[in-house]
Coordinates of C-alpha atoms in Angstrom, one line a residue:
M1 CA -6.0 16.9 -17.1
D2 CA -2.9 15.7 -15.4
P3 CA -2.6 12.0 -16.6
L4 CA -0.9 11.2 -13.3
Q5 CA -4.0 12.1 -11.3
P6 CA -6.5 9.2 -11.5
T7 CA -10.2 10.1 -12.1
S8 CA -13.2 8.4 -10.7
P9 CA -16.8 7.9 -11.8
A10 CA -19.6 9.4 -9.8
G11 CA -19.7 7.9 -6.3
C12 CA -16.1 6.7 -6.6
T13 CA -17.1 3.4 -8.0
S14 CA -14.1 1.4 -9.3
R15 CA -14.0 0.9 -13.1
D16 CA -13.6 -2.6 -14.5
H17 CA -10.8 -3.4 -16.8
T18 CA -11.6 -3.6 -20.5
P19 CA -11.2 -6.7 -22.7
G20 CA -8.2 -5.1 -24.3
D21 CA -6.2 -5.2 -21.1
K22 CA -3.0 -7.2 -21.1
P23 CA -3.3 -10.6 -19.4
A24 CA -2.2 -11.0 -15.7
A25 CA 1.2 -12.4 -15.0
P26 CA 0.7 -15.8 -13.5
S27 CA 3.2 -15.2 -10.7
E28 CA 1.4 -12.1 -9.3
A29 CA -2.3 -12.0 -8.5
G30 CA -4.1 -9.2 -10.1
Q31 CA -1.1 -7.8 -11.9
S32 CA -0.5 -7.3 -15.6
S33 CA 2.6 -6.6 -17.5
E34 CA 3.4 -3.0 -18.4
P35 CA 6.6 -1.1 -19.0
E36 CA 8.3 0.3 -15.9
A37 CA 7.0 3.7 -15.0
T38 CA 9.3 6.6 -14.1
A39 CA 9.5 8.3 -10.8
E40 CA 7.3 11.1 -12.1
H41 CA 4.2 9.2 -10.9
R42 CA 5.0 10.2 -7.3
V43 CA 3.3 13.2 -5.9
M44 CA 5.9 14.7 -3.5
E45 CA 3.6 17.3 -1.9
Q46 CA 2.7 15.0 1.0
Q47 CA 0.7 16.0 4.0
V48 CA 2.5 13.4 6.0
S49 CA 6.3 12.8 5.9
V50 CA 7.0 9.8 3.7
V51 CA 10.4 8.1 3.3
S52 CA 10.7 7.7 -0.5
R53 CA 11.8 4.6 -2.4
A54 CA 15.0 6.4 -3.3
Q55 CA 15.7 7.0 0.4
W56 CA 15.3 3.3 1.4
Q57 CA 17.2 2.3 -1.8
A58 CA 14.4 0.3 -3.3
A59 CA 15.1 -1.9 -6.3
A60 CA 13.4 -0.8 -9.5
P61 CA 10.1 -2.6 -10.2
K62 CA 10.1 -5.2 -12.9
Q63 CA 6.9 -3.7 -14.2
Q64 CA 4.2 -1.4 -13.0
E65 CA 0.5 -0.7 -13.6
R66 CA -1.5 2.3 -12.7
L67 CA -5.0 2.2 -11.1
R68 CA -7.6 3.3 -13.5
S69 CA -9.6 5.3 -11.0
L70 CA -9.5 6.4 -7.3
A71 CA -8.9 3.6 -4.9
V72 CA -12.2 2.7 -3.1
K73 CA -10.8 0.3 -0.6
V74 CA -8.0 0.5 2.0
V75 CA -6.6 -2.9 3.0
I76 CA -4.6 -3.0 6.3
H77 CA -1.9 -5.6 6.7
H78 CA 1.0 -6.5 9.0
T79 CA 4.4 -7.7 8.0
A80 CA 4.3 -10.4 10.6
L81 CA 7.9 -9.7 11.3
P82 CA 9.6 -8.3 14.4
S83 CA 9.1 -4.6 14.9
C84 CA 12.0 -2.6 13.6
G85 CA 13.7 0.1 15.8
G86 CA 15.2 3.1 14.2
L87 CA 15.2 4.5 10.6
Q88 CA 18.0 2.4 9.3
E89 CA 16.8 -0.9 10.7
C90 CA 13.3 -0.2 9.2
K91 CA 14.9 0.7 5.8
D92 CA 16.9 -2.6 5.9
Q93 CA 13.8 -4.6 6.7
I94 CA 11.7 -3.0 3.9
F95 CA 14.5 -3.7 1.5
S96 CA 14.5 -7.3 2.7
I97 CA 10.7 -7.5 2.3
Q98 CA 10.9 -6.2 -1.2
R99 CA 13.6 -8.7 -2.1
A100 CA 11.5 -11.6 -0.7
H101 CA 8.4 -10.4 -2.6
M102 CA 10.3 -10.2 -5.9
T103 CA 12.4 -13.3 -5.6
E104 CA 10.4 -15.7 -3.6
R105 CA 6.8 -14.7 -4.5
G106 CA 7.6 -13.6 -8.1
F107 CA 6.0 -10.1 -7.6
S108 CA 7.1 -7.2 -9.7
D109 CA 7.9 -5.1 -6.6
V110 CA 7.2 -4.9 -2.9
G111 CA 3.5 -5.8 -2.6
Y112 CA 2.3 -2.9 -0.4
N113 CA 1.6 0.7 -1.4
F114 CA 2.9 2.0 1.9
L115 CA 4.4 0.6 5.1
V116 CA 4.5 2.3 8.5
G117 CA 6.9 1.7 11.4
A118 CA 6.1 1.7 15.1
D119 CA 7.4 5.3 15.5
G120 CA 5.0 6.5 12.8
T121 CA 7.5 6.8 10.0
V122 CA 5.7 6.1 6.7
F123 CA 7.7 4.4 3.9
E124 CA 6.7 4.5 0.2
G125 CA 6.1 1.0 -1.2
R126 CA 4.5 1.1 -4.6
G127 CA 3.1 4.5 -3.8
W128 CA 0.0 6.3 -4.8
G129 CA -2.1 5.2 -7.7
V130 CA -0.2 2.0 -8.4
V131 CA -1.8 -1.5 -8.5
G132 CA -0.4 -3.5 -5.6
A133 CA 0.0 -7.2 -4.9
H134 CA -1.4 -7.5 -1.3
S135 CA -4.9 -8.9 -1.5
K136 CA -5.8 -11.3 -4.2
G137 CA -8.9 -10.2 -6.2
N138 CA -8.8 -6.7 -4.7
N139 CA -5.7 -5.1 -6.0
Y140 CA -7.2 -3.1 -8.8
D141 CA -9.4 -0.8 -6.7
S142 CA -7.5 -0.6 -3.4
L143 CA -4.6 0.8 -1.4
G144 CA -2.5 -1.7 0.6
I145 CA -0.9 -0.4 3.9
A146 CA 1.3 -2.6 6.0
F147 CA 2.1 -2.0 9.7
M148 CA 5.6 -3.2 10.4
G149 CA 5.4 -5.8 13.2
N150 CA 3.6 -8.9 14.3
F151 CA 0.3 -7.8 15.7
N152 CA -0.8 -11.2 16.8
N153 CA 1.6 -10.4 19.7
D154 CA 2.1 -6.6 19.6
T155 CA -0.3 -3.7 19.9
P156 CA -0.1 -1.0 17.2
S157 CA 1.4 2.3 18.5
K158 CA -0.5 5.5 18.7
E159 CA 2.1 7.0 16.4
A160 CA 1.6 4.4 13.7
I161 CA -2.2 4.8 13.9
S162 CA -1.9 8.6 13.7
S163 CA 0.4 8.5 10.7
V164 CA -1.8 6.2 8.8
R165 CA -4.8 8.4 9.5
E166 CA -2.8 11.3 8.1
L167 CA -1.7 9.2 5.1
L168 CA -5.4 8.4 4.3
R169 CA -6.3 12.1 4.5
S170 CA -3.4 12.9 2.2
G171 CA -4.6 10.3 -0.3
V172 CA -8.1 11.8 -0.4
S173 CA -6.8 15.4 -0.7
Q174 CA -4.5 14.5 -3.5
G175 CA -7.2 12.7 -5.5
F176 CA -5.8 9.1 -5.1
L177 CA -8.3 7.8 -2.6
C178 CA -12.1 8.0 -2.6
K179 CA -13.3 10.1 0.4
A180 CA -16.0 7.4 1.0
F181 CA -13.4 4.5 1.0
T182 CA -14.1 1.3 2.8
L183 CA -11.4 0.1 5.2
F184 CA -10.7 -3.7 5.6
G185 CA -8.3 -5.9 7.4
H186 CA -6.7 -8.4 5.1
R187 CA -8.6 -11.2 6.9
D188 CA -11.9 -9.6 5.7
L189 CA -10.9 -10.4 2.1
G190 CA -9.0 -13.7 2.4
V191 CA -8.2 -16.7 4.5
T192 CA -5.4 -15.3 6.7
Q193 CA -4.7 -14.1 10.2
C194 CA -3.4 -10.8 8.8
P195 CA -3.3 -8.1 10.1
G196 CA -3.1 -9.8 13.5
D197 CA -5.7 -9.7 16.3
H198 CA -4.4 -6.6 18.0
L199 CA -4.2 -4.5 14.9
Y200 CA -7.5 -5.8 13.6
A201 CA -9.1 -4.7 16.9
A202 CA -7.7 -1.2 16.3
L203 CA -9.1 -0.7 12.8
P204 CA -12.1 1.3 14.1
Q205 CA -9.5 4.0 14.9
L206 CA -8.7 4.3 11.2
R207 CA -12.3 4.3 10.0
G208 CA -13.7 7.7 9.5
S209 CA -10.2 9.2 9.1
T210 CA -11.4 11.7 6.5

C-alpha cells in the first residue's frame, strides 16, 4: 500500500490519535511536532489545476503532520482580506498570509490546505492529507479551504465555487476525502463570522459536490 495514500475505516469514520502521539505544540491548535515532510506527499495528478507551493514560492513548513485517515469534514473559510486580482497579486497575498500565520500566530505553515481566488485559481496551501491549523478542535479529520476575499461584503464568484466543487471531487477520487464528507462553514465550529455572510449563504452550492 502506498504510505502516502491515507486509509479510512469503514464508513470513513476518523481515527482518534493514540496515547503514543507527540504532544501538541502550544502555539498551534491541533498540531504536533513532526519532522518536515518532503514534497513527495503531493499528488500531482490533479483533476483541477492547482498552483503548487513551489509556484507561489512558499516558505518551507517548520513541521508537518499527516492525517491518519481520510478527511471526513470540509471547513470553508474566507481570508477576510481584499480580493486579489491576477495570478501574481494572489501569489503575493498568499505568501503574506503564510508569513503572518507563521510569525504572528506561531503556526508551522499557512493554516489552510487550499486557497481559491475569485477567478477560480486554486492554490496549494498545506495540500492533501496534511493536518491544518484552521479550525480549533477539528484539524485532525478535516480539509480547510479558504476563499480569498472578504465575504461579509463580497459575493463568491461562480468560478471560485466551481473550482472548489472540482477540488472536492478530486480529493474524493484520489482517496484523501471521504465521499460522504460533511461540509461546514467555519462559524459552524467556532465563534467567528468566517466565512462571511455571503459565502456562508452559498455553501449549499458546495454540498453534494461528489
